Tab-separated table of N, CA and C in Angstrom:
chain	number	residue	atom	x	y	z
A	1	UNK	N	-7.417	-40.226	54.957
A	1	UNK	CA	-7.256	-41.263	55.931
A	1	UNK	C	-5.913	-41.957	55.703
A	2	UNK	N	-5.100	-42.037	56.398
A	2	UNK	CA	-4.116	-42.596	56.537
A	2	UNK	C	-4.739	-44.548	56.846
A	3	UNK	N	-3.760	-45.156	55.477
A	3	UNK	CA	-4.217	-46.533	55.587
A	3	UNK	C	-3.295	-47.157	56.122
A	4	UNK	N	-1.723	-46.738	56.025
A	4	UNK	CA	-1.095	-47.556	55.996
A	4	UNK	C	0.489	-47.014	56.452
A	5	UNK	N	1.010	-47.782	57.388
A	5	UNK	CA	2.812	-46.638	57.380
A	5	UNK	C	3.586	-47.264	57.208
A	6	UNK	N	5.125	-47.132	56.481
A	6	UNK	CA	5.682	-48.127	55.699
A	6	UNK	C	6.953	-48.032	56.109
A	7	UNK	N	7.678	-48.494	56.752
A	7	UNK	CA	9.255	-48.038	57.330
A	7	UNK	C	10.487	-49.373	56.562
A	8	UNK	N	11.170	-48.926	56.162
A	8	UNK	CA	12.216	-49.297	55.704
A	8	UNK	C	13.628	-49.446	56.318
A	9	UNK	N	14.324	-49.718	56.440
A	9	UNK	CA	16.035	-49.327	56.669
A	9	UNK	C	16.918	-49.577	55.790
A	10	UNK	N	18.409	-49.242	55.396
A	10	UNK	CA	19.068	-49.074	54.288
A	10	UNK	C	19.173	-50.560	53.902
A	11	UNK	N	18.720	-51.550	54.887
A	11	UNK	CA	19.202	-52.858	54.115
A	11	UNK	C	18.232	-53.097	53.336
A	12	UNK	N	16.513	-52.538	53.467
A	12	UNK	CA	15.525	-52.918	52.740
A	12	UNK	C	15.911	-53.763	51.064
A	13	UNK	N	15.681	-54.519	50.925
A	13	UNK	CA	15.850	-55.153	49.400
A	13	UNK	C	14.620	-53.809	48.315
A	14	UNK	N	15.075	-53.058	47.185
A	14	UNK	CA	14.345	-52.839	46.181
A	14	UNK	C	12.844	-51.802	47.331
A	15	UNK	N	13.209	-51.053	48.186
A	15	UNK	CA	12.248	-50.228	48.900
A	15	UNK	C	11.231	-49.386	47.470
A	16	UNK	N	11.552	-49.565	46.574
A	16	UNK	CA	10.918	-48.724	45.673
A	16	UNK	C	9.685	-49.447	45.109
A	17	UNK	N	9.747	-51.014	44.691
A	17	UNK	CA	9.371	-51.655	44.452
A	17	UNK	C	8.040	-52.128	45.775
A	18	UNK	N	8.613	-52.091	47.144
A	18	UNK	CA	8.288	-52.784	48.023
A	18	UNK	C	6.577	-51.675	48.424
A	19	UNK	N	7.289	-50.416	48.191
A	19	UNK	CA	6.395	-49.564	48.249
A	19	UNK	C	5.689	-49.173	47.388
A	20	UNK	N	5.545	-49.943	46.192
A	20	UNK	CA	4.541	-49.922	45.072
A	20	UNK	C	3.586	-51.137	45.536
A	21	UNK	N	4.505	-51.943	45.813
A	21	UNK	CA	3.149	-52.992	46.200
A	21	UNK	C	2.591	-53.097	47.263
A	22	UNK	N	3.014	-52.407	48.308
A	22	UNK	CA	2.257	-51.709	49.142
A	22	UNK	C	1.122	-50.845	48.900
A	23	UNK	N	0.893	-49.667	47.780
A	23	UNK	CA	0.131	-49.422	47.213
A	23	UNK	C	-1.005	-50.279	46.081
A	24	UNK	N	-0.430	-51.057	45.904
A	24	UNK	CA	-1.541	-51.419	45.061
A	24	UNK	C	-2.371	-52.323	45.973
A	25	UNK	N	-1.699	-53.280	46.852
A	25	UNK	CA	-2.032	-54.025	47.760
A	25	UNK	C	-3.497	-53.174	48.482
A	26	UNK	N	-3.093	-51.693	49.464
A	26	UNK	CA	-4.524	-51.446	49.669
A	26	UNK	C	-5.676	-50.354	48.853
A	27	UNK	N	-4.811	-50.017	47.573
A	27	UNK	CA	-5.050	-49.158	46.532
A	27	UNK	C	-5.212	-48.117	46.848
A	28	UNK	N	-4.028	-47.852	47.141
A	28	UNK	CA	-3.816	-46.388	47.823
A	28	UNK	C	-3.592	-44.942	46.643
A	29	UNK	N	-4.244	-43.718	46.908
A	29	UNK	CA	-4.352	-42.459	45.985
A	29	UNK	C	-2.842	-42.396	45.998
A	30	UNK	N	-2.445	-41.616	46.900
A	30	UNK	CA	-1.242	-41.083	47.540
A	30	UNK	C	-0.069	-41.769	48.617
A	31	UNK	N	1.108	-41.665	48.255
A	31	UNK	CA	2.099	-42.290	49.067
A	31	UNK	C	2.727	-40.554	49.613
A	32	UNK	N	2.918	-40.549	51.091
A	32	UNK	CA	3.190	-39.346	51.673
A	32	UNK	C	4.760	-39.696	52.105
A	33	UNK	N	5.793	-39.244	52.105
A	33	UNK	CA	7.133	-39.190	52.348
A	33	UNK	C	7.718	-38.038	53.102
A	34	UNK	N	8.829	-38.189	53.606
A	34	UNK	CA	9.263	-37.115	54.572
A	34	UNK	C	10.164	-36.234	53.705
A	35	UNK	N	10.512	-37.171	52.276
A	35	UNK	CA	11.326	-35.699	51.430
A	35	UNK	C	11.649	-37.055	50.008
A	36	UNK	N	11.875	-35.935	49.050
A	36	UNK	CA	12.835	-36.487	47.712
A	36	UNK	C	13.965	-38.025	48.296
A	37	UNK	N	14.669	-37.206	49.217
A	37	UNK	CA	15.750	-37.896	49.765
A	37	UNK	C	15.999	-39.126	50.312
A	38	UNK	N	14.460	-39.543	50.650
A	38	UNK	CA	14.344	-40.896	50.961
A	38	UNK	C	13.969	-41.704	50.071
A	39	UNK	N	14.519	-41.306	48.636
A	39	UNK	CA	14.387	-41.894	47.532
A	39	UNK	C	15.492	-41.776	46.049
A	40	UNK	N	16.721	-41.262	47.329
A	40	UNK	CA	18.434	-41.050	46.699
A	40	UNK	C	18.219	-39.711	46.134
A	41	UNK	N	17.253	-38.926	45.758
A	41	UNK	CA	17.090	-37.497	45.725
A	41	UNK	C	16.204	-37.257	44.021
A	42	UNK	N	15.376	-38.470	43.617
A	42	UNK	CA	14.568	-38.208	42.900
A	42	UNK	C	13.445	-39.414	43.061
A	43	UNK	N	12.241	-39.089	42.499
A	43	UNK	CA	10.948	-39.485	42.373
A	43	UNK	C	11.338	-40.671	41.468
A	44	UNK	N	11.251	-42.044	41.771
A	44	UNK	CA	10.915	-43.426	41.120
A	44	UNK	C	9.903	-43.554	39.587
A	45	UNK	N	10.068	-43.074	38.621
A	45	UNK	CA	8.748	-42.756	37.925
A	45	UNK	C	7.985	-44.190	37.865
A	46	UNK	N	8.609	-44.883	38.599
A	46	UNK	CA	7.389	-46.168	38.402
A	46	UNK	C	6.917	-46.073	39.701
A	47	UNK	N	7.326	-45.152	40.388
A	47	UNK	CA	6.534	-44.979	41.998
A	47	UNK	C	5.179	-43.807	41.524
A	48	UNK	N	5.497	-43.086	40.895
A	48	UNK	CA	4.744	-41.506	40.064
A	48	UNK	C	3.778	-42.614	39.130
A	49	UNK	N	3.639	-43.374	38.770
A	49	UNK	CA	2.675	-44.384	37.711
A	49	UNK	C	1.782	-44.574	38.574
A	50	UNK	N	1.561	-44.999	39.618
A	50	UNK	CA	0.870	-45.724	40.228
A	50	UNK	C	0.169	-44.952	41.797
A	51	UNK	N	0.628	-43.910	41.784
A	51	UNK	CA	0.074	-42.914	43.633
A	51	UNK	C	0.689	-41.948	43.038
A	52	UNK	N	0.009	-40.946	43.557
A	52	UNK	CA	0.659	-39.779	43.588
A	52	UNK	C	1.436	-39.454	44.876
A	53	UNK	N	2.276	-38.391	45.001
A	53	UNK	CA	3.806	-38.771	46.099
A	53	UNK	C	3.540	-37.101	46.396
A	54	UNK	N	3.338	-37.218	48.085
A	54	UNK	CA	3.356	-35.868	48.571
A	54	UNK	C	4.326	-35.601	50.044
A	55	UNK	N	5.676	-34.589	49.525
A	55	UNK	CA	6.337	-34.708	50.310
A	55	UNK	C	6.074	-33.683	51.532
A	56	UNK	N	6.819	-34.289	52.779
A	56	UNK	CA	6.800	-33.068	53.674
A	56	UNK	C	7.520	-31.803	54.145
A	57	UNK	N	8.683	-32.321	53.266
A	57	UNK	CA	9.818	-30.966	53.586
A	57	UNK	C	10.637	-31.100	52.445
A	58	UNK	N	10.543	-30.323	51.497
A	58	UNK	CA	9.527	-29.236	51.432
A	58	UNK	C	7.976	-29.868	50.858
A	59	UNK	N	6.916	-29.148	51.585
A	59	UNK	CA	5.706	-29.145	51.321
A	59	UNK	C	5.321	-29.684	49.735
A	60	UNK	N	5.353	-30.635	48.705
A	60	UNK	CA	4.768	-30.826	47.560
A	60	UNK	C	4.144	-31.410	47.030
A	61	UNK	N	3.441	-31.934	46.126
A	61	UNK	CA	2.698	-32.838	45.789
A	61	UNK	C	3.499	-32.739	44.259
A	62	UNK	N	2.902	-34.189	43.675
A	62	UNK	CA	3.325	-34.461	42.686
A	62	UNK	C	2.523	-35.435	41.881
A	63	UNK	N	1.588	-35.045	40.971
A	63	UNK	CA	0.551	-35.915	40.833
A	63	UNK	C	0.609	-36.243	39.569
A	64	UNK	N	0.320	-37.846	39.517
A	64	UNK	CA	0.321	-38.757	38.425
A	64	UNK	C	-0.232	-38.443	37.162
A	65	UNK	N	-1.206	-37.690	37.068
A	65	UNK	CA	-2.220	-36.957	35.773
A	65	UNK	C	-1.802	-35.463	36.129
A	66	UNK	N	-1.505	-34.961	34.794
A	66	UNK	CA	-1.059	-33.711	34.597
A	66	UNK	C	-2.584	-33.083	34.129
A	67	UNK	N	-3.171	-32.227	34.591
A	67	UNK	CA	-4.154	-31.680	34.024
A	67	UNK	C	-3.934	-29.846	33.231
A	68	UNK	N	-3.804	-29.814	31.878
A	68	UNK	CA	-3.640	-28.716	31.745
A	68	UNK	C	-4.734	-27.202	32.408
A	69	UNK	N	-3.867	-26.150	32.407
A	69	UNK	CA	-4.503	-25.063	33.630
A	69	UNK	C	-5.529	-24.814	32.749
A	70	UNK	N	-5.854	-24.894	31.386
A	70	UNK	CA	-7.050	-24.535	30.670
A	70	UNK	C	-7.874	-25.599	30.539
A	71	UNK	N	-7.537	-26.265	30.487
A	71	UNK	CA	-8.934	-27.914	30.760
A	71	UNK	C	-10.317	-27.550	31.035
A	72	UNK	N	-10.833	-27.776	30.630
A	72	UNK	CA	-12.170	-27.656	31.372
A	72	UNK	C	-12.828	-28.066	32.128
A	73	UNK	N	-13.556	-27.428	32.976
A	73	UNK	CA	-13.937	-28.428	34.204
A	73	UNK	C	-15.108	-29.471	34.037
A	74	UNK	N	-15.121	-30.562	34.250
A	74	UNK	CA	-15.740	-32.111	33.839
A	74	UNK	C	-16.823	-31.385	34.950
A	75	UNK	N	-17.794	-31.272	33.916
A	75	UNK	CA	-19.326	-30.805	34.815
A	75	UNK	C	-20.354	-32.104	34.412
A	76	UNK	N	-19.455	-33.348	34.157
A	76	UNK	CA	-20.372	-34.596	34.047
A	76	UNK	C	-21.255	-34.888	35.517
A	77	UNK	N	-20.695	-34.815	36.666
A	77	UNK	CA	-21.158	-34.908	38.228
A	77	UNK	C	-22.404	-34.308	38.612
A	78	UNK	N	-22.686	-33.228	37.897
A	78	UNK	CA	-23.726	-32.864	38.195
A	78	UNK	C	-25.299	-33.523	38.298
């Protein structure tokens, strides 16, 4: 579900910041972006702390918890 859409322009004061507290504000999983680039051409790691960041061109996700590929799967849910 899309909660929330967040538009900026180059005068924005601290957009990195503005869009963290935007996230916490409606405690949002994921912040979705149109690329790297609208963020001078890397990921904020204090933006990566707090949402995970999924771009659209190119297609990626980038998620806050690294889970190793051998982990085991948490069969607590059951």
């Amino acid at each position: 579900m899309l909660a929330k859409t967040v538009v900026f322009s180059a005068r924005t004061d601290d957009p990195t910041q503005r869009v963290i507290d935007a996230v916490r504000a409606i405690d949002a999983e994921a912040v979705v972006i149109p690329g790297i680039d609208h963020f001078e051409g890397y990921l904020p790691p204090e933006l990566l702390a707090v949402a995970d960041v999924i771009t659209v061109s190119p297609e990626q996700t980038f998620a806050r918890w690294f889970i190793p590929p051998d982990a085991p799967a948490d069969r607590s849910a059951r």
